[in-house]
Amino acid sequence: MVMKGKRLWKYRLIKFLRYTNKLTAYQKFASRVGYAGAAFLIAAQWTIDARLYIIGFICVMVQTASRKQWNLVTLNMNGLIAWLTHFLK
């Protein structure tokens, strides 16, 4: 009886401390868009095409905004503004 109580207590503690990340449908979609954006950014490094950078930063911003990672959103916004000014000149 005592062993069962100890195991139950340990199980409840582990269950409480365990990190579970259940994504919503929007977050799953945004994650896929973010992967596509990362692919655009990788392709842009090889071609130095401003359009690929712009598309990539927009896609990655969708992912980071869905996860509420605002520091990364502002970082990607900075890159987007830089490549937009480069593209428009």
Coordinates of C-alpha atoms in Angstrom, one line a residue:
M1 CA 0.0 0.0 0.0
V2 CA 2.8 2.4 0.9
M3 CA 4.7 1.7 -2.4
K4 CA 1.6 2.4 -4.4
G5 CA 1.1 5.7 -2.7
K6 CA 4.7 6.7 -3.4
R7 CA 4.4 5.8 -7.0
L8 CA 1.2 7.7 -7.4
W9 CA 2.8 10.8 -5.8
K10 CA 5.8 10.5 -8.1
Y11 CA 3.6 10.0 -11.1
R12 CA 1.5 13.1 -10.3
L13 CA 4.7 15.2 -9.8
I14 CA 6.2 14.1 -13.1
K15 CA 2.9 14.7 -14.8
F16 CA 2.7 18.2 -13.3
L17 CA 6.3 19.1 -14.3
R18 CA 6.1 17.6 -17.8
Y19 CA 5.9 20.1 -20.6
T20 CA 3.1 19.5 -23.0
N21 CA 2.8 21.7 -26.1
K22 CA -0.5 21.2 -27.7
L23 CA -0.7 23.4 -30.8
T24 CA -3.8 24.8 -32.3
A25 CA -4.7 24.4 -35.9
Y26 CA -3.5 28.0 -36.6
Q27 CA -0.2 27.4 -34.9
K28 CA 0.4 24.2 -36.9
F29 CA -0.4 26.1 -40.1
A30 CA 1.9 29.0 -39.0
S31 CA 4.6 26.5 -38.2
R32 CA 4.5 25.1 -41.8
V33 CA 4.5 28.7 -43.2
G34 CA 7.5 29.4 -41.0
Y35 CA 9.4 26.4 -42.5
A36 CA 8.6 27.6 -46.0
G37 CA 9.9 31.1 -44.9
A38 CA 13.1 29.5 -43.7
A39 CA 13.5 27.8 -47.0
F40 CA 13.0 31.1 -48.8
L41 CA 15.7 32.7 -46.6
I42 CA 18.1 29.9 -47.4
A43 CA 17.4 30.2 -51.1
A44 CA 17.8 34.0 -50.9
Q45 CA 21.3 33.6 -49.4
W46 CA 22.4 31.7 -52.5
T47 CA 20.8 34.1 -55.0
I48 CA 20.9 37.4 -53.1
D49 CA 17.4 38.1 -54.4
A50 CA 15.6 40.7 -52.4
R51 CA 12.2 39.2 -53.3
L52 CA 13.1 35.9 -51.7
Y53 CA 14.3 37.7 -48.5
I54 CA 11.0 39.7 -48.3
I55 CA 8.8 36.5 -48.7
G56 CA 11.0 34.6 -46.2
F57 CA 10.8 37.3 -43.5
I58 CA 7.0 37.6 -43.9
C59 CA 6.5 33.9 -43.6
V60 CA 8.8 33.6 -40.6
M61 CA 7.1 36.5 -38.9
V62 CA 3.7 34.7 -39.2
Q63 CA 5.2 31.7 -37.3
T64 CA 6.9 33.8 -34.6
A65 CA 3.7 35.9 -34.1
S66 CA 1.6 32.8 -33.7
R67 CA 3.9 31.7 -31.0
K68 CA 3.9 35.2 -29.4
Q69 CA 7.7 35.4 -29.7
W70 CA 7.7 39.2 -30.0
N71 CA 11.4 39.7 -29.8
L72 CA 11.8 37.5 -33.0
V73 CA 8.9 39.3 -34.7
T74 CA 10.7 42.7 -34.2
L75 CA 14.0 41.1 -35.4
N76 CA 12.3 39.8 -38.5
M77 CA 10.6 43.2 -39.0
N78 CA 14.0 44.8 -39.0
G79 CA 15.2 42.5 -41.7
L80 CA 12.0 42.9 -43.7
I81 CA 12.3 46.7 -43.6
A82 CA 16.0 46.5 -44.7
W83 CA 15.3 44.3 -47.7
L84 CA 12.2 46.4 -48.6
T85 CA 14.2 49.6 -48.8
H86 CA 16.9 47.7 -50.8
F87 CA 14.3 46.4 -53.2
L88 CA 12.6 49.8 -53.7
K89 CA 15.8 51.6 -54.4

